[in-house]
Amino acid sequence: NTLVTIQTGDAGKQVNRLYITDGADIKQEFYLALLVDRATSRIAVVASTEGGMDIETVAHDTPEKIHTITIDPATGRATQVSRLNTSFQPGGRVTFDFNPVANRVRVMGAGGQNLRVNVETGEAATDGRLKNAPGERGEVAPQVVAGAYTNSVSGATATMLLTIDSSTNMLNLQSPPNDGVQAPRNRLSITVPPLVAFDILSDGTANTGYVLAGNALHLLDLTSGALTARGNVTLPRGAEVIDIAAMR
């Protein structure tokens, strides 16, 4: 059996197991995500009252209904930062990470949209659409489902944007990030699902990749693409992790 969605691409993904649970009457649904804003050393909360299952549609049709708030970990004080000033087309999956060198958030959709966002104003610059580098797959659209910057620490002078393409199971270098070109770096050592979360932890000199795939947390070698399982992650029934933030 093959599941075909926006996230999987036309080739789809093989389904080996199907989970069924009791239905529930949902009174109201919210979207809530937390990530680390390394530029300010604060937690950023992205939230919407318009629900979580269709958050991609909300981002596309009514981006003003998605709010970003930062929290000071020392005091717990929350401050609204900005709202995205343009519509976003996630294509079923959102990639979101902060570049400390440019002082901008990179927001990308699996459908190819590529934004560079000023976190203070919400103003977004539309950069080149995601595309494969010239070559064997140059005419095929990538399916970027996760991405993270290296050297994501205050004071960094250079970063690289690494991405995961679920259609090729490749770890790519997006270079330059503003052009959206996906240059293959190496094939991942195990097949990851389209619903994969990825982040890079840096100490200023070394970078360590972390990938959450199939409810298992892995270390990712950013050169070879080797994934090493570190342990299983137990989630509440029906919960889905769409992103992770690695921090010390």
JSON list of C-alpha atoms in Angstrom, two decimals:
[
{"chain": "A", "resi": 1, "resn": "ASN", "atom": "CA", "xyz": [0.00, 0.00, 0.00]},
{"chain": "A", "resi": 2, "resn": "THR", "atom": "CA", "xyz": [1.30, 3.46, -0.93]},
{"chain": "A", "resi": 3, "resn": "LEU", "atom": "CA", "xyz": [0.34, 6.75, 0.68]},
{"chain": "A", "resi": 4, "resn": "VAL", "atom": "CA", "xyz": [0.53, 9.78, -1.63]},
{"chain": "A", "resi": 5, "resn": "THR", "atom": "CA", "xyz": [0.26, 13.28, -0.12]},
{"chain": "A", "resi": 6, "resn": "ILE", "atom": "CA", "xyz": [1.71, 16.74, -0.73]},
{"chain": "A", "resi": 7, "resn": "GLN", "atom": "CA", "xyz": [4.49, 15.85, 1.68]},
{"chain": "A", "resi": 8, "resn": "THR", "atom": "CA", "xyz": [5.49, 12.57, 0.00]},
{"chain": "A", "resi": 9, "resn": "GLY", "atom": "CA", "xyz": [5.50, 13.77, -3.61]},
{"chain": "A", "resi": 10, "resn": "ASP", "atom": "CA", "xyz": [4.10, 11.75, -6.50]},
{"chain": "A", "resi": 11, "resn": "ALA", "atom": "CA", "xyz": [6.13, 8.65, -5.64]},
{"chain": "A", "resi": 12, "resn": "GLY", "atom": "CA", "xyz": [4.43, 8.34, -2.24]},
{"chain": "A", "resi": 13, "resn": "LYS", "atom": "CA", "xyz": [5.60, 6.30, 0.72]},
{"chain": "A", "resi": 14, "resn": "GLN", "atom": "CA", "xyz": [5.00, 2.64, 1.51]},
{"chain": "A", "resi": 15, "resn": "VAL", "atom": "CA", "xyz": [2.60, 2.06, 4.42]},
{"chain": "A", "resi": 16, "resn": "ASN", "atom": "CA", "xyz": [3.54, -0.93, 6.57]},
{"chain": "A", "resi": 17, "resn": "ARG", "atom": "CA", "xyz": [1.39, -0.29, 9.62]},
{"chain": "A", "resi": 18, "resn": "LEU", "atom": "CA", "xyz": [-1.89, 1.54, 10.29]},
{"chain": "A", "resi": 19, "resn": "TYR", "atom": "CA", "xyz": [-2.93, 2.77, 13.72]},
{"chain": "A", "resi": 20, "resn": "ILE", "atom": "CA", "xyz": [-6.62, 3.24, 14.55]},
{"chain": "A", "resi": 21, "resn": "THR", "atom": "CA", "xyz": [-7.92, 4.92, 17.68]},
{"chain": "A", "resi": 22, "resn": "ASP", "atom": "CA", "xyz": [-11.28, 5.89, 19.12]},
{"chain": "A", "resi": 23, "resn": "GLY", "atom": "CA", "xyz": [-12.79, 9.07, 17.76]},
{"chain": "A", "resi": 24, "resn": "ALA", "atom": "CA", "xyz": [-13.11, 12.15, 19.95]},
{"chain": "A", "resi": 25, "resn": "ASP", "atom": "CA", "xyz": [-15.33, 15.21, 19.87]},
{"chain": "A", "resi": 26, "resn": "ILE", "atom": "CA", "xyz": [-12.92, 18.13, 19.50]},
{"chain": "A", "resi": 27, "resn": "LYS", "atom": "CA", "xyz": [-14.39, 21.30, 20.98]},
{"chain": "A", "resi": 28, "resn": "GLN", "atom": "CA", "xyz": [-11.58, 23.60, 19.85]},
{"chain": "A", "resi": 29, "resn": "GLU", "atom": "CA", "xyz": [-8.18, 23.14, 18.24]},
{"chain": "A", "resi": 30, "resn": "PHE", "atom": "CA", "xyz": [-5.08, 25.32, 18.58]},
{"chain": "A", "resi": 31, "resn": "TYR", "atom": "CA", "xyz": [-1.63, 25.42, 17.01]},
{"chain": "A", "resi": 32, "resn": "LEU", "atom": "CA", "xyz": [1.39, 25.87, 19.28]},
{"chain": "A", "resi": 33, "resn": "ALA", "atom": "CA", "xyz": [5.10, 25.49, 18.55]},
{"chain": "A", "resi": 34, "resn": "LEU", "atom": "CA", "xyz": [8.17, 26.42, 20.58]},
{"chain": "A", "resi": 35, "resn": "LEU", "atom": "CA", "xyz": [11.69, 27.01, 19.30]},
{"chain": "A", "resi": 36, "resn": "VAL", "atom": "CA", "xyz": [14.92, 28.60, 20.47]},
{"chain": "A", "resi": 37, "resn": "ASP", "atom": "CA", "xyz": [15.78, 32.06, 19.17]},
{"chain": "A", "resi": 38, "resn": "ARG", "atom": "CA", "xyz": [19.52, 31.87, 19.58]},
{"chain": "A", "resi": 39, "resn": "ALA", "atom": "CA", "xyz": [20.04, 35.53, 18.73]},
{"chain": "A", "resi": 40, "resn": "THR", "atom": "CA", "xyz": [18.18, 36.60, 21.87]},
{"chain": "A", "resi": 41, "resn": "SER", "atom": "CA", "xyz": [18.66, 33.40, 23.94]},
{"chain": "A", "resi": 42, "resn": "ARG", "atom": "CA", "xyz": [14.92, 33.23, 24.40]},
{"chain": "A", "resi": 43, "resn": "ILE", "atom": "CA", "xyz": [12.13, 30.81, 23.66]},
{"chain": "A", "resi": 44, "resn": "ALA", "atom": "CA", "xyz": [9.94, 31.83, 20.72]},
{"chain": "A", "resi": 45, "resn": "VAL", "atom": "CA", "xyz": [6.31, 30.71, 20.81]},
{"chain": "A", "resi": 46, "resn": "VAL", "atom": "CA", "xyz": [4.42, 30.50, 17.52]},
{"chain": "A", "resi": 47, "resn": "ALA", "atom": "CA", "xyz": [0.69, 30.14, 18.05]},
{"chain": "A", "resi": 48, "resn": "SER", "atom": "CA", "xyz": [-2.67, 30.38, 16.33]},
{"chain": "A", "resi": 49, "resn": "THR", "atom": "CA", "xyz": [-6.27, 30.03, 17.47]},
{"chain": "A", "resi": 50, "resn": "GLU", "atom": "CA", "xyz": [-7.21, 28.73, 14.02]},
{"chain": "A", "resi": 51, "resn": "GLY", "atom": "CA", "xyz": [-6.21, 25.13, 14.69]},
{"chain": "A", "resi": 52, "resn": "GLY", "atom": "CA", "xyz": [-3.25, 22.84, 14.11]},
{"chain": "A", "resi": 53, "resn": "MET", "atom": "CA", "xyz": [-4.33, 20.26, 11.54]},
{"chain": "A", "resi": 54, "resn": "ASP", "atom": "CA", "xyz": [-4.72, 22.94, 8.86]},
{"chain": "A", "resi": 55, "resn": "ILE", "atom": "CA", "xyz": [-2.02, 25.34, 10.02]},
{"chain": "A", "resi": 56, "resn": "GLU", "atom": "CA", "xyz": [-0.49, 25.32, 6.53]},
{"chain": "A", "resi": 57, "resn": "THR", "atom": "CA", "xyz": [-3.76, 26.68, 5.13]},
{"chain": "A", "resi": 58, "resn": "VAL", "atom": "CA", "xyz": [-3.88, 29.31, 7.85]},
{"chain": "A", "resi": 59, "resn": "ALA", "atom": "CA", "xyz": [-0.31, 30.38, 7.03]},
{"chain": "A", "resi": 60, "resn": "HIS", "atom": "CA", "xyz": [-1.25, 30.70, 3.36]},
{"chain": "A", "resi": 61, "resn": "ASP", "atom": "CA", "xyz": [-4.66, 32.38, 3.60]},
{"chain": "A", "resi": 62, "resn": "THR", "atom": "CA", "xyz": [-4.49, 34.39, 6.84]},
{"chain": "A", "resi": 63, "resn": "PRO", "atom": "CA", "xyz": [-0.87, 34.75, 8.02]},
{"chain": "A", "resi": 64, "resn": "GLU", "atom": "CA", "xyz": [-1.91, 37.57, 10.36]},
{"chain": "A", "resi": 65, "resn": "LYS", "atom": "CA", "xyz": [-3.63, 34.95, 12.53]},
{"chain": "A", "resi": 66, "resn": "ILE", "atom": "CA", "xyz": [-0.30, 33.33, 13.40]},
{"chain": "A", "resi": 67, "resn": "HIS", "atom": "CA", "xyz": [1.45, 35.10, 16.26]},
{"chain": "A", "resi": 68, "resn": "THR", "atom": "CA", "xyz": [5.07, 34.98, 17.44]},
{"chain": "A", "resi": 69, "resn": "ILE", "atom": "CA", "xyz": [5.89, 35.67, 21.07]},
{"chain": "A", "resi": 70, "resn": "THR", "atom": "CA", "xyz": [9.27, 35.53, 22.83]},
{"chain": "A", "resi": 71, "resn": "ILE", "atom": "CA", "xyz": [9.66, 34.49, 26.46]},
{"chain": "A", "resi": 72, "resn": "ASP", "atom": "CA", "xyz": [12.45, 35.63, 28.74]},
{"chain": "A", "resi": 73, "resn": "PRO", "atom": "CA", "xyz": [13.55, 32.40, 30.52]},
{"chain": "A", "resi": 74, "resn": "ALA", "atom": "CA", "xyz": [14.78, 34.38, 33.53]},
{"chain": "A", "resi": 75, "resn": "THR", "atom": "CA", "xyz": [11.52, 36.19, 34.24]},
{"chain": "A", "resi": 76, "resn": "GLY", "atom": "CA", "xyz": [8.90, 34.33, 32.22]},
{"chain": "A", "resi": 77, "resn": "ARG", "atom": "CA", "xyz": [7.85, 37.60, 30.61]},
{"chain": "A", "resi": 78, "resn": "ALA", "atom": "CA", "xyz": [6.29, 37.14, 27.17]},
{"chain": "A", "resi": 79, "resn": "THR", "atom": "CA", "xyz": [6.53, 39.72, 24.40]},
{"chain": "A", "resi": 80, "resn": "GLN", "atom": "CA", "xyz": [4.80, 39.60, 21.01]},
{"chain": "A", "resi": 81, "resn": "VAL", "atom": "CA", "xyz": [7.42, 40.12, 18.34]},
{"chain": "A", "resi": 82, "resn": "SER", "atom": "CA", "xyz": [5.74, 40.31, 14.95]},
{"chain": "A", "resi": 83, "resn": "ARG", "atom": "CA", "xyz": [3.30, 38.88, 12.43]},
{"chain": "A", "resi": 84, "resn": "LEU", "atom": "CA", "xyz": [4.23, 37.63, 8.97]},
{"chain": "A", "resi": 85, "resn": "ASN", "atom": "CA", "xyz": [3.30, 40.30, 6.44]},
{"chain": "A", "resi": 86, "resn": "THR", "atom": "CA", "xyz": [2.87, 37.99, 3.45]},
{"chain": "A", "resi": 87, "resn": "SER", "atom": "CA", "xyz": [0.98, 34.80, 2.68]},
{"chain": "A", "resi": 88, "resn": "PHE", "atom": "CA", "xyz": [2.91, 31.56, 3.10]},
{"chain": "A", "resi": 89, "resn": "GLN", "atom": "CA", "xyz": [2.42, 28.41, 1.02]},
{"chain": "A", "resi": 90, "resn": "PRO", "atom": "CA", "xyz": [3.80, 25.51, 3.09]},
{"chain": "A", "resi": 91, "resn": "GLY", "atom": "CA", "xyz": [2.98, 22.70, 0.65]},
{"chain": "A", "resi": 92, "resn": "GLY", "atom": "CA", "xyz": [2.22, 20.40, 3.57]},
{"chain": "A", "resi": 93, "resn": "ARG", "atom": "CA", "xyz": [5.43, 20.98, 5.54]},
{"chain": "A", "resi": 94, "resn": "VAL", "atom": "CA", "xyz": [7.18, 24.01, 7.09]},
{"chain": "A", "resi": 95, "resn": "THR", "atom": "CA", "xyz": [10.94, 24.41, 7.60]},
{"chain": "A", "resi": 96, "resn": "PHE", "atom": "CA", "xyz": [11.86, 27.16, 10.06]},
{"chain": "A", "resi": 97, "resn": "ASP", "atom": "CA", "xyz": [15.27, 28.16, 11.46]},
{"chain": "A", "resi": 98, "resn": "PHE", "atom": "CA", "xyz": [17.19, 31.25, 12.51]},
{"chain": "A", "resi": 99, "resn": "ASN", "atom": "CA", "xyz": [20.36, 32.50, 10.81]},
{"chain": "A", "resi": 100, "resn": "PRO", "atom": "CA", "xyz": [22.36, 34.57, 13.34]},
{"chain": "A", "resi": 101, "resn": "VAL", "atom": "CA", "xyz": [24.67, 36.04, 10.67]},
{"chain": "A", "resi": 102, "resn": "ALA", "atom": "CA", "xyz": [21.84, 37.57, 8.62]},
{"chain": "A", "resi": 103, "resn": "ASN", "atom": "CA", "xyz": [19.67, 38.04, 11.72]},
{"chain": "A", "resi": 104, "resn": "ARG", "atom": "CA", "xyz": [16.76, 36.58, 9.77]},
{"chain": "A", "resi": 105, "resn": "VAL", "atom": "CA", "xyz": [14.48, 33.55, 10.05]},
{"chain": "A", "resi": 106, "resn": "ARG", "atom": "CA", "xyz": [14.44, 31.20, 7.07]},
{"chain": "A", "resi": 107, "resn": "VAL", "atom": "CA", "xyz": [10.90, 29.93, 6.40]},
{"chain": "A", "resi": 108, "resn": "MET", "atom": "CA", "xyz": [10.41, 27.37, 3.63]},
{"chain": "A", "resi": 109, "resn": "GLY", "atom": "CA", "xyz": [7.54, 25.25, 2.40]},
{"chain": "A", "resi": 110, "resn": "ALA", "atom": "CA", "xyz": [7.77, 21.77, 0.95]},
{"chain": "A", "resi": 111, "resn": "GLY", "atom": "CA", "xyz": [6.11, 23.20, -2.15]},
{"chain": "A", "resi": 112, "resn": "GLY", "atom": "CA", "xyz": [9.16, 25.37, -2.81]},
{"chain": "A", "resi": 113, "resn": "GLN", "atom": "CA", "xyz": [8.44, 28.77, -1.25]},
{"chain": "A", "resi": 114, "resn": "ASN", "atom": "CA", "xyz": [11.54, 30.33, 0.33]},
{"chain": "A", "resi": 115, "resn": "LEU", "atom": "CA", "xyz": [11.21, 33.34, 2.66]},
{"chain": "A", "resi": 116, "resn": "ARG", "atom": "CA", "xyz": [13.72, 35.42, 4.62]},
{"chain": "A", "resi": 117, "resn": "VAL", "atom": "CA", "xyz": [11.88, 37.02, 7.55]},
{"chain": "A", "resi": 118, "resn": "ASN", "atom": "CA", "xyz": [12.79, 39.91, 9.80]},
{"chain": "A", "resi": 119, "resn": "VAL", "atom": "CA", "xyz": [11.75, 38.59, 13.22]},
{"chain": "A", "resi": 120, "resn": "GLU", "atom": "CA", "xyz": [11.33, 42.09, 14.62]},
{"chain": "A", "resi": 121, "resn": "THR", "atom": "CA", "xyz": [8.89, 43.38, 11.99]},
{"chain": "A", "resi": 122, "resn": "GLY", "atom": "CA", "xyz": [7.52, 40.24, 10.32]},
{"chain": "A", "resi": 123, "resn": "GLU", "atom": "CA", "xyz": [8.54, 41.64, 6.93]},
{"chain": "A", "resi": 124, "resn": "ALA", "atom": "CA", "xyz": [9.38, 38.79, 4.54]},
{"chain": "A", "resi": 125, "resn": "ALA", "atom": "CA", "xyz": [11.65, 38.85, 1.51]},
{"chain": "A", "resi": 126, "resn": "THR", "atom": "CA", "xyz": [10.68, 36.27, -1.11]},
{"chain": "A", "resi": 127, "resn": "ASP", "atom": "CA", "xyz": [13.83, 34.47, -2.23]},
{"chain": "A", "resi": 128, "resn": "GLY", "atom": "CA", "xyz": [14.41, 31.97, -5.04]},
{"chain": "A", "resi": 129, "resn": "ARG", "atom": "CA", "xyz": [12.14, 28.92, -5.01]},
{"chain": "A", "resi": 130, "resn": "LEU", "atom": "CA", "xyz": [13.62, 25.65, -3.81]},
{"chain": "A", "resi": 131, "resn": "LYS", "atom": "CA", "xyz": [15.15, 23.69, -6.70]},
{"chain": "A", "resi": 132, "resn": "ASN", "atom": "CA", "xyz": [17.69, 20.97, -7.30]},
{"chain": "A", "resi": 133, "resn": "ALA", "atom": "CA", "xyz": [21.15, 21.80, -8.59]},
{"chain": "A", "resi": 134, "resn": "PRO", "atom": "CA", "xyz": [21.69, 21.15, -12.33]},
{"chain": "A", "resi": 135, "resn": "GLY", "atom": "CA", "xyz": [22.27, 17.48, -13.04]},
{"chain": "A", "resi": 136, "resn": "GLU", "atom": "CA", "xyz": [20.35, 14.23, -12.95]},
{"chain": "A", "resi": 137, "resn": "ARG", "atom": "CA", "xyz": [17.47, 15.66, -10.88]},
{"chain": "A", "resi": 138, "resn": "GLY", "atom": "CA", "xyz": [17.83, 19.26, -11.99]},
{"chain": "A", "resi": 139, "resn": "GLU", "atom": "CA", "xyz": [14.32, 19.40, -13.48]},
{"chain": "A", "resi": 140, "resn": "VAL", "atom": "CA", "xyz": [12.65, 17.62, -10.55]},
{"chain": "A", "resi": 141, "resn": "ALA", "atom": "CA", "xyz": [11.27, 19.70, -7.68]},
{"chain": "A", "resi": 142, "resn": "PRO", "atom": "CA", "xyz": [12.78, 18.80, -4.30]},
{"chain": "A", "resi": 143, "resn": "GLN", "atom": "CA", "xyz": [10.67, 17.90, -1.27]},
{"chain": "A", "resi": 144, "resn": "VAL", "atom": "CA", "xyz": [12.45, 19.79, 1.50]},
{"chain": "A", "resi": 145, "resn": "VAL", "atom": "CA", "xyz": [10.81, 18.79, 4.79]},
{"chain": "A", "resi": 146, "resn": "ALA", "atom": "CA", "xyz": [13.40, 19.95, 7.34]},
{"chain": "A", "resi": 147, "resn": "GLY", "atom": "CA", "xyz": [16.41, 22.23, 7.58]},
{"chain": "A", "resi": 148, "resn": "ALA", "atom": "CA", "xyz": [18.79, 23.90, 10.03]},
{"chain": "A", "resi": 149, "resn": "TYR", "atom": "CA", "xyz": [21.74, 26.28, 10.08]},
{"chain": "A", "resi": 150, "resn": "THR", "atom": "CA", "xyz": [25.21, 25.39, 11.31]},
{"chain": "A", "resi": 151, "resn": "ASN", "atom": "CA", "xyz": [26.99, 27.75, 13.71]},
{"chain": "A", "resi": 152, "resn": "SER", "atom": "CA", "xyz": [23.67, 29.01, 15.01]},
{"chain": "A", "resi": 153, "resn": "VAL", "atom": "CA", "xyz": [25.16, 30.92, 17.93]},
{"chain": "A", "resi": 154, "resn": "SER", "atom": "CA", "xyz": [25.49, 34.57, 18.79]},
{"chain": "A", "resi": 155, "resn": "GLY", "atom": "CA", "xyz": [28.59, 36.09, 17.21]},
{"chain": "A", "resi": 156, "resn": "ALA", "atom": "CA", "xyz": [28.81, 33.60, 14.34]},
{"chain": "A", "resi": 157, "resn": "THR", "atom": "CA", "xyz": [30.43, 34.95, 11.18]},
{"chain": "A", "resi": 158, "resn": "ALA", "atom": "CA", "xyz": [29.43, 32.17, 8.75]},
{"chain": "A", "resi": 159, "resn": "THR", "atom": "CA", "xyz": [26.65, 29.59, 8.55]},
{"chain": "A", "resi": 160, "resn": "MET", "atom": "CA", "xyz": [25.48, 26.81, 6.22]},
{"chain": "A", "resi": 161, "resn": "LEU", "atom": "CA", "xyz": [21.86, 25.83, 5.64]},
{"chain": "A", "resi": 162, "resn": "LEU", "atom": "CA", "xyz": [21.50, 22.04, 5.53]},
{"chain": "A", "resi": 163, "resn": "THR", "atom": "CA", "xyz": [18.20, 20.48, 4.46]},
{"chain": "A", "resi": 164, "resn": "ILE", "atom": "CA", "xyz": [16.57, 17.05, 4.26]},
{"chain": "A", "resi": 165, "resn": "ASP", "atom": "CA", "xyz": [14.78, 16.03, 1.06]},
{"chain": "A", "resi": 166, "resn": "SER", "atom": "CA", "xyz": [12.30, 13.21, 1.75]},
{"chain": "A", "resi": 167, "resn": "SER", "atom": "CA", "xyz": [11.88, 12.38, -1.94]},
{"chain": "A", "resi": 168, "resn": "THR", "atom": "CA", "xyz": [15.57, 11.45, -2.33]},
{"chain": "A", "resi": 169, "resn": "ASN", "atom": "CA", "xyz": [16.47, 10.71, 1.31]},
{"chain": "A", "resi": 170, "resn": "MET", "atom": "CA", "xyz": [19.34, 13.14, 0.89]},
{"chain": "A", "resi": 171, "resn": "LEU", "atom": "CA", "xyz": [21.08, 15.59, 3.18]},
{"chain": "A", "resi": 172, "resn": "ASN", "atom": "CA", "xyz": [21.55, 18.70, 1.05]},
{"chain": "A", "resi": 173, "resn": "LEU", "atom": "CA", "xyz": [23.38, 21.98, 1.28]},
{"chain": "A", "resi": 174, "resn": "GLN", "atom": "CA", "xyz": [21.17, 24.90, 0.27]},
{"chain": "A", "resi": 175, "resn": "SER", "atom": "CA", "xyz": [23.69, 27.19, -1.36]},
{"chain": "A", "resi": 176, "resn": "PRO", "atom": "CA", "xyz": [23.25, 30.01, -1.45]},
{"chain": "A", "resi": 177, "resn": "PRO", "atom": "CA", "xyz": [20.21, 29.95, 0.87]},
{"chain": "A", "resi": 178, "resn": "ASN", "atom": "CA", "xyz": [18.63, 32.94, -0.87]},
{"chain": "A", "resi": 179, "resn": "ASP", "atom": "CA", "xyz": [18.71, 31.14, -4.24]},
{"chain": "A", "resi": 180, "resn": "GLY", "atom": "CA", "xyz": [17.12, 27.94, -2.89]},
{"chain": "A", "resi": 181, "resn": "VAL", "atom": "CA", "xyz": [19.49, 25.59, -4.77]},
{"chain": "A", "resi": 182, "resn": "GLN", "atom": "CA", "xyz": [19.71, 22.10, -3.23]},
{"chain": "A", "resi": 183, "resn": "ALA", "atom": "CA", "xyz": [23.22, 20.66, -3.66]},
{"chain": "A", "resi": 184, "resn": "PRO", "atom": "CA", "xyz": [23.46, 16.97, -2.59]},
{"chain": "A", "resi": 185, "resn": "ARG", "atom": "CA", "xyz": [25.80, 16.49, 0.38]},
{"chain": "A", "resi": 186, "resn": "ASN", "atom": "CA", "xyz": [25.25, 12.80, 1.14]},
{"chain": "A", "resi": 187, "resn": "ARG", "atom": "CA", "xyz": [22.54, 10.17, 1.34]},
{"chain": "A", "resi": 188, "resn": "LEU", "atom": "CA", "xyz": [21.06, 9.53, 4.76]},
{"chain": "A", "resi": 189, "resn": "SER", "atom": "CA", "xyz": [22.04, 6.13, 6.13]},
{"chain": "A", "resi": 190, "resn": "ILE", "atom": "CA", "xyz": [18.42, 5.18, 6.89]},
{"chain": "A", "resi": 191, "resn": "THR", "atom": "CA", "xyz": [15.19, 6.07, 5.12]},
{"chain": "A", "resi": 192, "resn": "VAL", "atom": "CA", "xyz": [13.41, 8.86, 6.96]},
{"chain": "A", "resi": 193, "resn": "PRO", "atom": "CA", "xyz": [9.67, 9.59, 6.75]},
{"chain": "A", "resi": 194, "resn": "PRO", "atom": "CA", "xyz": [8.32, 12.89, 5.40]},
{"chain": "A", "resi": 195, "resn": "LEU", "atom": "CA", "xyz": [7.39, 13.85, 8.97]},
{"chain": "A", "resi": 196, "resn": "VAL", "atom": "CA", "xyz": [10.94, 14.36, 10.19]},
{"chain": "A", "resi": 197, "resn": "ALA", "atom": "CA", "xyz": [12.31, 17.01, 12.56]},
{"chain": "A", "resi": 198, "resn": "PHE", "atom": "CA", "xyz": [15.89, 18.30, 12.35]},
{"chain": "A", "resi": 199, "resn": "ASP", "atom": "CA", "xyz": [18.10, 20.75, 14.22]},
{"chain": "A", "resi": 200, "resn": "ILE", "atom": "CA", "xyz": [21.81, 21.47, 14.65]},
{"chain": "A", "resi": 201, "resn": "LEU", "atom": "CA", "xyz": [23.46, 22.19, 17.99]},
{"chain": "A", "resi": 202, "resn": "SER", "atom": "CA", "xyz": [26.63, 24.28, 17.83]},
{"chain": "A", "resi": 203, "resn": "ASP", "atom": "CA", "xyz": [29.15, 25.24, 20.47]},
{"chain": "A", "resi": 204, "resn": "GLY", "atom": "CA", "xyz": [30.80, 27.81, 18.21]},
{"chain": "A", "resi": 205, "resn": "THR", "atom": "CA", "xyz": [33.35, 25.41, 16.76]},
{"chain": "A", "resi": 206, "resn": "ALA", "atom": "CA", "xyz": [31.62, 22.05, 16.26]},
{"chain": "A", "resi": 207, "resn": "ASN", "atom": "CA", "xyz": [28.14, 21.23, 14.98]},
{"chain": "A", "resi": 208, "resn": "THR", "atom": "CA", "xyz": [26.03, 18.19, 15.90]},
{"chain": "A", "resi": 209, "resn": "GLY", "atom": "CA", "xyz": [22.89, 17.23, 14.01]},
{"chain": "A", "resi": 210, "resn": "TYR", "atom": "CA", "xyz": [19.79, 15.81, 15.69]},
{"chain": "A", "resi": 211, "resn": "VAL", "atom": "CA", "xyz": [16.96, 14.14, 13.79]},
{"chain": "A", "resi": 212, "resn": "LEU", "atom": "CA", "xyz": [13.65, 12.91, 15.15]},
{"chain": "A", "resi": 213, "resn": "ALA", "atom": "CA", "xyz": [12.25, 10.30, 12.75]},
{"chain": "A", "resi": 214, "resn": "GLY", "atom": "CA", "xyz": [9.76, 7.56, 13.42]},
{"chain": "A", "resi": 215, "resn": "ASN", "atom": "CA", "xyz": [9.58, 8.45, 17.14]},
{"chain": "A", "resi": 216, "resn": "ALA", "atom": "CA", "xyz": [13.33, 7.83, 17.50]},
{"chain": "A", "resi": 217, "resn": "LEU", "atom": "CA", "xyz": [15.93, 10.49, 18.18]},
{"chain": "A", "resi": 218, "resn": "HIS", "atom": "CA", "xyz": [19.11, 10.17, 16.11]},
{"chain": "A", "resi": 219, "resn": "LEU", "atom": "CA", "xyz": [22.48, 11.84, 15.95]},
{"chain": "A", "resi": 220, "resn": "LEU", "atom": "CA", "xyz": [23.27, 12.97, 12.39]},
{"chain": "A", "resi": 221, "resn": "ASP", "atom": "CA", "xyz": [26.77, 13.16, 10.97]},
{"chain": "A", "resi": 222, "resn": "LEU", "atom": "CA", "xyz": [26.56, 16.35, 8.93]},
{"chain": "A", "resi": 223, "resn": "THR", "atom": "CA", "xyz": [29.25, 15.18, 6.50]},
{"chain": "A", "resi": 224, "resn": "SER", "atom": "CA", "xyz": [28.47, 11.52, 5.85]},
{"chain": "A", "resi": 225, "resn": "GLY", "atom": "CA", "xyz": [24.71, 11.53, 6.47]},
{"chain": "A", "resi": 226, "resn": "ALA", "atom": "CA", "xyz": [25.04, 8.70, 8.98]},
{"chain": "A", "resi": 227, "resn": "LEU", "atom": "CA", "xyz": [22.18, 8.49, 11.47]},
{"chain": "A", "resi": 228, "resn": "THR", "atom": "CA", "xyz": [22.78, 6.87, 14.86]},
{"chain": "A", "resi": 229, "resn": "ALA", "atom": "CA", "xyz": [19.75, 6.08, 17.03]},
{"chain": "A", "resi": 230, "resn": "ARG", "atom": "CA", "xyz": [19.97, 7.47, 20.57]},
{"chain": "A", "resi": 231, "resn": "GLY", "atom": "CA", "xyz": [16.62, 6.35, 21.91]},
{"chain": "A", "resi": 232, "resn": "ASN", "atom": "CA", "xyz": [12.87, 6.33, 21.43]},
{"chain": "A", "resi": 233, "resn": "VAL", "atom": "CA", "xyz": [10.63, 9.29, 22.18]},
{"chain": "A", "resi": 234, "resn": "THR", "atom": "CA", "xyz": [7.25, 8.53, 23.72]},
{"chain": "A", "resi": 235, "resn": "LEU", "atom": "CA", "xyz": [4.56, 10.92, 22.52]},
{"chain": "A", "resi": 236, "resn": "PRO", "atom": "CA", "xyz": [0.95, 11.34, 23.63]},
{"chain": "A", "resi": 237, "resn": "ARG", "atom": "CA", "xyz": [-1.47, 9.35, 21.51]},
{"chain": "A", "resi": 238, "resn": "GLY", "atom": "CA", "xyz": [-2.17, 11.17, 18.26]},
{"chain": "A", "resi": 239, "resn": "ALA", "atom": "CA", "xyz": [0.61, 13.72, 18.79]},
{"chain": "A", "resi": 240, "resn": "GLU", "atom": "CA", "xyz": [2.97, 14.65, 15.97]},
{"chain": "A", "resi": 241, "resn": "VAL", "atom": "CA", "xyz": [6.30, 16.46, 16.27]},
{"chain": "A", "resi": 242, "resn": "ILE", "atom": "CA", "xyz": [6.78, 18.95, 13.46]},
{"chain": "A", "resi": 243, "resn": "ASP", "atom": "CA", "xyz": [10.10, 20.43, 14.62]},
{"chain": "A", "resi": 244, "resn": "ILE", "atom": "CA", "xyz": [12.72, 20.23, 17.36]},
{"chain": "A", "resi": 245, "resn": "ALA", "atom": "CA", "xyz": [15.11, 22.75, 18.93]},
{"chain": "A", "resi": 246, "resn": "ALA", "atom": "CA", "xyz": [18.45, 21.50, 20.28]},
{"chain": "A", "resi": 247, "resn": "MET", "atom": "CA", "xyz": [19.95, 23.53, 23.11]},
{"chain": "A", "resi": 248, "resn": "ARG", "atom": "CA", "xyz": [22.41, 23.15, 25.97]}
]
